[in-house]
Amino acid sequence: MPKLTIDGKPVEVAAGTSVIKAAQTLNIPIAHYCWHEGLSVAGACRMCMVEIEKNPKLQIACNTPVAEGMVVHTNNDKVKDAVKWALDFHLINHPLDCPICDQAGECKLQDYYMNYGLYSPEMNQRKVKKSKAMSLGDRVVLDQERCILCSRCVRFTTEVSKTHELGIFNRGDRCELSTFEGRPLNNNYSLNTVDICPVGALTSKDFRFKQRVWFLKDFETLCNGCSTGCNVTVSYNQNGVFRVRPRVNQEVNGFWMCDEGRDIYKHTNKEFRLDQVIERNDQVGGAAVKGKPVALAIQEIGKSLSATVKKGGLESIALVVTAQYTVEEYEALFELFKNTVKSPHVYYWKNNEEDFDSFDGLLNRGDKNPNTKGLSDTMTKFGFKGTWEDFEKQATSKSFQYVVVAGPEDQSAYPDLEKKLEILNKAGEVIWLSSCKNEKFKNFKWQIPMKSFLEKEGTFVNFKGIKQNIKAGMSIIPTSLSLQEFSKGVFESMGGMA
Amino acid sequence: MSVVKRPEGKANWYLPGILTGMMITIKHMIFNLTHRKQMITIQYPEERYPYSDRFKGNHILTVKKDGSLRCTACMLCATYCPAECISITAAEHDDPSVEKYPISYEIDILRCVFCGLCEEACPVDAIRMGPEHQTAAIAGENFIYDINKLAYRSGLKGGVQSKVDDEERHSRGL
Amino acid sequence: MENRLLLKHYNEPGYHTLDGYVKFGGYTALKKALKMKPEDIITEVKNSGLRGRGGAGFSTGMKWSFLPNNNEPRYLLCNADEGEPGTFKDRYMMELAPHQVIEGMICSAFAIKSKKSYIYIRGEYYKPYKIVEKAIQEAYKAGFLGKNILGSGFDHDLDVYRGAGAYIVGEETALISSLEGKKGQPKLKPPFPAVQGYLRKPTIVNNVETLAAVTWILNNGAAAYRKFGTEKSTGTKVYSVSGNINKPGVYEVDLAYPFKDFLENECGGMKEGFKFKALIPGGSSCPVLTAEEALKSTLDYENMASLGTMLGSGGVIIIDDKQCMVDLLNVLMHFYHHESCGQCTPCREGTGWLEKLTSSIGKGKSQLDDVATLDKVARHMMGTTICALSDAAALPVVSFLSKFKDEFEYHIREKRCKVKGNCHAQAHH
Amino acid sequence: MTWLTARYEDVVSRLEQNHHFPWIMSVGCCSHEIQNSSLATYDWQRLGVDDVSTDPTQSNLLILGGWINTERAQEIKYVYDQMRKPTAVIAIGACAISGSPYKALIDAPSVHGEVIKAEDIVPVDIYVAGCPPRPESILSSILELQKKLKPGPSHREVLSEALRN
């Protein structure tokens, strides 16, 4: 373990660590573009210059391994001058189209200019012109003029996704980032290149021109797109959620996330949400009546449940759950069913059985539920064993009078949803709990709006068994409930039957 | 308590005071009737006060030579606006050299405080405060000005052009 | 006085064929070397004080001894990508005595226990490539290459690889990248090629002239080599001389030979009507020397370093008084702008900036403070990149500006050339 | 008798179309502009706006300006209810109309900090945008009001058209 001093602060790191990483442990910022912790070292941007004593030239911090007794300066005049000029070299051919650049506001060129630059430019020559707004694939747009050729994206496609679509062509200041002919950037991890692009060269087609980043607020949560449980940051404002980006967690997802997971925000936005209680009212001929207050609806559900229980129709009450809710929610719901309703009919609804166990080798899993493991653990804890097959058998042989369904939040992950809804149609009264609209489902008694994963707290257990917490970051549908709130409401309106 | 001492003599009489006052009024009246040009009252709406060029009136969106909007939808005006009255929806332009343009640009004129920060914030001279004084209108009229009203209203005669054009800037390599 | 060690038999007809080469004592060094221990050859070369002739002047024996002591396959690469403007000695040597280089390569490969070596030849050198290729076939036929060379049990294969015409590939790590089939871009050091080079195996890259000198050293011994030159710069050096002189060409002289004598004797003095103005001693990337400095100098590594320049690859460019320095610098900057690989930002953007500045100065389109900008840009490019190309572009700028500033300022002030009135740089527009 | 009253009503409403008794409830910079419109330079008496009355019960035009908090909102409502009907309301300036920019700045409204829009208290007939609007805008609001009360070309327009010809 070599000991070294950076800006007068002693630090001890493992041998072979680079100076830039050692400085990171001390929270000393070193400007860099090409260096990324998850990628190999390129040493091309020459921004991370540091002065190492007894070394005549400034060294790049990203490729200099630490050595015993090294004395590093990151902030003296010599270093500042070198960084300033390295930045100037980056900027001389930059088109300065920040007004129309999506990266503006989180651009490293802007950040470092404010930190290290603040000079008046001396470049009075013509700039190099390259092509703008090139489509690289289905999700990514490239602006070659803004590109600083840090090669992060190229290294990403060679080292992480191993799809090798991107390359740097030509030489000198005529260098251009581009895809190889006939190989568009269409892999399932392509948007990571947008994240790691330190400037506005690569932008996401989905997010492009939707919002300026300074209008957005971020909060940290988990991706509920599959059982990997990638850590993500969600950006939102009063108009809804706009993008999802990965957050570093070496245990779970490293630095990356898949493109599929970037779309999880879409079904949380208002237009896709079930925003009010829908009741199928027999008094008006089975038409759907909207807008009953949630509390009232739950009271009615509780009353009719307790009536059914009192009639001794225990066997006719069933609960079907999908693995898209938190552990705490399952516990509350199972508690209600085990101790209050006392129904043993709890079934686990598993989606897409065929590719449930598939895995693409990096992050994306076939199990499109965030909490499969958490659900099965909680079911075992309560002694429930039912699966969808059991439910199907039971439902066809004898009809359930009452079925509570904790339906999927992301319905696109349930490709066989319609088929399964047909089976549910056979049951008597279905209480459909979901955060999303489902216009095809007709035979319900109640549709109760549920909170999406952005609006509630709880625990997801990923496929490895790692427990991760989500926090309520925002409120999109104020009337929506979590399963805890639902269970509590039902419990109270059933009169706390024991 | 302050006691006002009444003036003695002539002032006690009623008529002379009235007449003196009337004289002044009539003098002004005759003066105004004979010297209409020097009358200080502005006969609005027939006459108008000439405002300075810097007057901050209703907004104008400037246009390019081909008549399309100069605005690039950077939203700096919306960011600066203290009244939060500007709302812009950006979209991708077919021409990659233009790239981004506003498909809707709306100013809620009732919220606007005519501070001119949008004009200052604009990096491409796309929005200006025009010479027209602010609007008064009956409730129920459209107070949310859209692109048609801001850039192409009849008073502007096909739009206001900025001196520096984008293509010129590009050809100069800037 | 010209001292031909390597170039001794170059004028003999047929010296480029195996028969001609063997007739004048060829492949004796190989026979001698195969009887020695590899370590002894390295010691011999180290003792000779031979320094790399490609430009950097690093001790060859020392370089060989950096190889890790293990059984990994290792490679010897001959750097024949001679791209430095003003240098053409390697072409001359490969055209006239390919076997000398090949023999040197086999000996060196034996010394570093390499089973495979490559000659990386510049793409533009088609004739030398043909000659070298033919020579290799001859050597294979004669049993100097292939399995069990001359019954010693040493196997060695030698291939020629043609470059695609990039100057930067003359840098050893870029050469390795190019040989691996990648884009010819320098790699980060560490790891150094001697530890991780071609195909991530230990690799030695040597210049053509260095390898040819190894042949001579093995033939005549280290002590004989040390007799020439100085204590630190031993042996002889081959120079390629260009400019308005009476006898431009390739000359071999002892190191530490006075430049004044070199100019007058070997080069035959300046041409009629031309006056010596400046000297670039080692190819275009070396800082320039004024006439006074140059005439006092001796041609060796130390003396050149003390004058702030380098001996480099021995591409002596003699500049006369009819040459416009602005024009010359503009041409050089155009070259470096064209040849920058584009990996490191300061070089990628800086070389372009330098060219634009010099060309606008040449055209008289700039202000006086552009000279200061030019100097500033060049100084901030120095020592900031992976390879030395940004230094190579910046050093001439700094030296041209410090020594011939008046010509630059004249160009800007008067909007015409000081020496010619209407120079090439002006004609560009 | 009914005919007579009907005639009377007709006459009164005709008079009211071009004759306004304003009651001004304004604070801040807008009130300066309102004063400016009433003085000699702009002189709104030309347009039929009479002197400011001393009692809201005598006025039929309520002019609101400046920002409105809860207390002022109560006062405005109180005054409006007393005023002679039919009452016209002109809201002047961004504060009175929309509460901006204060509304944008205040995150957690307090009793004094809360900003209320004029239209939430009383029915507003004419809006005058500006911060503050120039007297021209205020005068044009009165012309607009007259146009609203009596649609079609005003006497003034008819006259100026005739003079032009």
PDB file of C-alpha atoms in Angstrom, chain A residues 44 46 89 92-93 130 149 168-176, chain C residues 83 85 165-171 174 183-186 331-355 381 384-394:
ATOM      1  CA  ALA A  44      -6.369  11.491 -24.842  1.00  0.00           C
ATOM      2  CA  ARG A  46      -4.914  15.747 -21.448  1.00  0.00           C
ATOM      3  CA  PHE A  89      -7.670  23.381 -27.186  1.00  0.00           C
ATOM      4  CA  ILE A  92     -11.246  26.255 -30.270  1.00  0.00           C
ATOM      5  CA  ASN A  93     -13.240  24.211 -32.744  1.00  0.00           C
ATOM      6  CA  LYS A 130     -18.301  18.822 -39.451  1.00  0.00           C
ATOM      7  CA  LEU A 149     -13.088  12.767 -29.368  1.00  0.00           C
ATOM      8  CA  ILE A 168     -13.038   7.305 -34.726  1.00  0.00           C
ATOM      9  CA  PHE A 169     -12.235   7.855 -38.358  1.00  0.00           C
ATOM     10  CA  ASN A 170      -9.778  10.126 -40.136  1.00  0.00           C
ATOM     11  CA  ARG A 171      -6.896  11.950 -38.498  1.00  0.00           C
ATOM     12  CA  GLY A 172      -5.989  15.191 -36.783  1.00  0.00           C
ATOM     13  CA  ASP A 173      -8.714  17.760 -36.357  1.00  0.00           C
ATOM     14  CA  ARG A 174     -10.570  16.040 -39.176  1.00  0.00           C
ATOM     15  CA  CYS A 175     -11.201  13.126 -36.810  1.00  0.00           C
ATOM     16  CA  GLU A 176     -14.809  12.078 -36.712  1.00  0.00           C
TER      17      GLU A 176
ATOM     18  CA  GLY C  83       8.709  10.000 -42.561  1.00  0.00           C
ATOM     19  CA  PRO C  85      10.825  15.706 -43.668  1.00  0.00           C
ATOM     20  CA  GLY C 165       1.566   6.392 -45.315  1.00  0.00           C
ATOM     21  CA  ALA C 166       1.285   7.954 -41.887  1.00  0.00           C
ATOM     22  CA  TYR C 167       4.139   9.976 -40.436  1.00  0.00           C
ATOM     23  CA  ILE C 168       3.066   9.205 -36.888  1.00  0.00           C
ATOM     24  CA  VAL C 169       3.736   5.509 -37.380  1.00  0.00           C
ATOM     25  CA  GLY C 170       7.416   6.354 -37.148  1.00  0.00           C
ATOM     26  CA  GLU C 171       6.731   6.571 -33.407  1.00  0.00           C
ATOM     27  CA  ALA C 174       2.123   3.789 -33.191  1.00  0.00           C
ATOM     28  CA  LYS C 183      -5.213   2.642 -36.636  1.00  0.00           C
ATOM     29  CA  GLY C 184      -1.648   3.915 -36.380  1.00  0.00           C
ATOM     30  CA  GLN C 185      -1.923   5.791 -33.115  1.00  0.00           C
ATOM     31  CA  PRO C 186       0.627   6.004 -30.336  1.00  0.00           C
ATOM     32  CA  VAL C 331       4.766  24.289 -44.893  1.00  0.00           C
ATOM     33  CA  LEU C 332       5.972  22.487 -41.781  1.00  0.00           C
ATOM     34  CA  MET C 333       2.780  23.295 -39.897  1.00  0.00           C
ATOM     35  CA  HIS C 334       0.708  22.086 -42.796  1.00  0.00           C
ATOM     36  CA  PHE C 335       2.636  18.847 -42.609  1.00  0.00           C
ATOM     37  CA  TYR C 336       2.103  18.394 -38.877  1.00  0.00           C
ATOM     38  CA  HIS C 337      -1.539  19.403 -39.103  1.00  0.00           C
ATOM     39  CA  HIS C 338      -1.990  16.790 -41.777  1.00  0.00           C
ATOM     40  CA  GLU C 339      -0.108  14.120 -39.887  1.00  0.00           C
ATOM     41  CA  SER C 340      -1.452  14.562 -36.362  1.00  0.00           C
ATOM     42  CA  CYS C 341      -3.215  11.339 -35.469  1.00  0.00           C
ATOM     43  CA  GLY C 342      -5.961  13.183 -33.617  1.00  0.00           C
ATOM     44  CA  GLN C 343      -5.801  11.278 -30.396  1.00  0.00           C
ATOM     45  CA  CYS C 344      -4.658  13.914 -27.904  1.00  0.00           C
ATOM     46  CA  THR C 345      -6.507  17.177 -27.881  1.00  0.00           C
ATOM     47  CA  PRO C 346      -3.604  19.660 -27.666  1.00  0.00           C
ATOM     48  CA  CYS C 347      -1.970  18.170 -30.743  1.00  0.00           C
ATOM     49  CA  ARG C 348      -5.169  17.545 -32.694  1.00  0.00           C
ATOM     50  CA  GLU C 349      -6.483  21.063 -32.242  1.00  0.00           C
ATOM     51  CA  GLY C 350      -3.159  22.810 -31.728  1.00  0.00           C
ATOM     52  CA  THR C 351      -1.538  21.744 -34.996  1.00  0.00           C
ATOM     53  CA  GLY C 352      -4.569  22.990 -36.895  1.00  0.00           C
ATOM     54  CA  TRP C 353      -4.456  26.252 -35.009  1.00  0.00           C
ATOM     55  CA  LEU C 354      -0.738  26.661 -35.700  1.00  0.00           C
ATOM     56  CA  GLU C 355      -1.244  26.087 -39.396  1.00  0.00           C
ATOM     57  CA  MET C 381       1.424  22.176 -26.807  1.00  0.00           C
ATOM     58  CA  THR C 384       1.342  17.572 -23.137  1.00  0.00           C
ATOM     59  CA  THR C 385       0.645  14.612 -25.381  1.00  0.00           C
ATOM     60  CA  ILE C 386       1.152  10.878 -25.523  1.00  0.00           C
ATOM     61  CA  CYS C 387       3.806  10.956 -28.229  1.00  0.00           C
ATOM     62  CA  ALA C 388       6.213  13.668 -29.281  1.00  0.00           C
ATOM     63  CA  LEU C 389       4.344  14.905 -32.333  1.00  0.00           C
ATOM     64  CA  SER C 390       2.993  17.977 -30.604  1.00  0.00           C
ATOM     65  CA  ASP C 391       6.533  18.775 -29.448  1.00  0.00           C
ATOM     66  CA  ALA C 392       7.748  18.164 -32.965  1.00  0.00           C
ATOM     67  CA  ALA C 393       5.245  20.699 -34.242  1.00  0.00           C
ATOM     68  CA  ALA C 394       5.806  23.167 -31.445  1.00  0.00           C
TER      69      ALA C 394
END
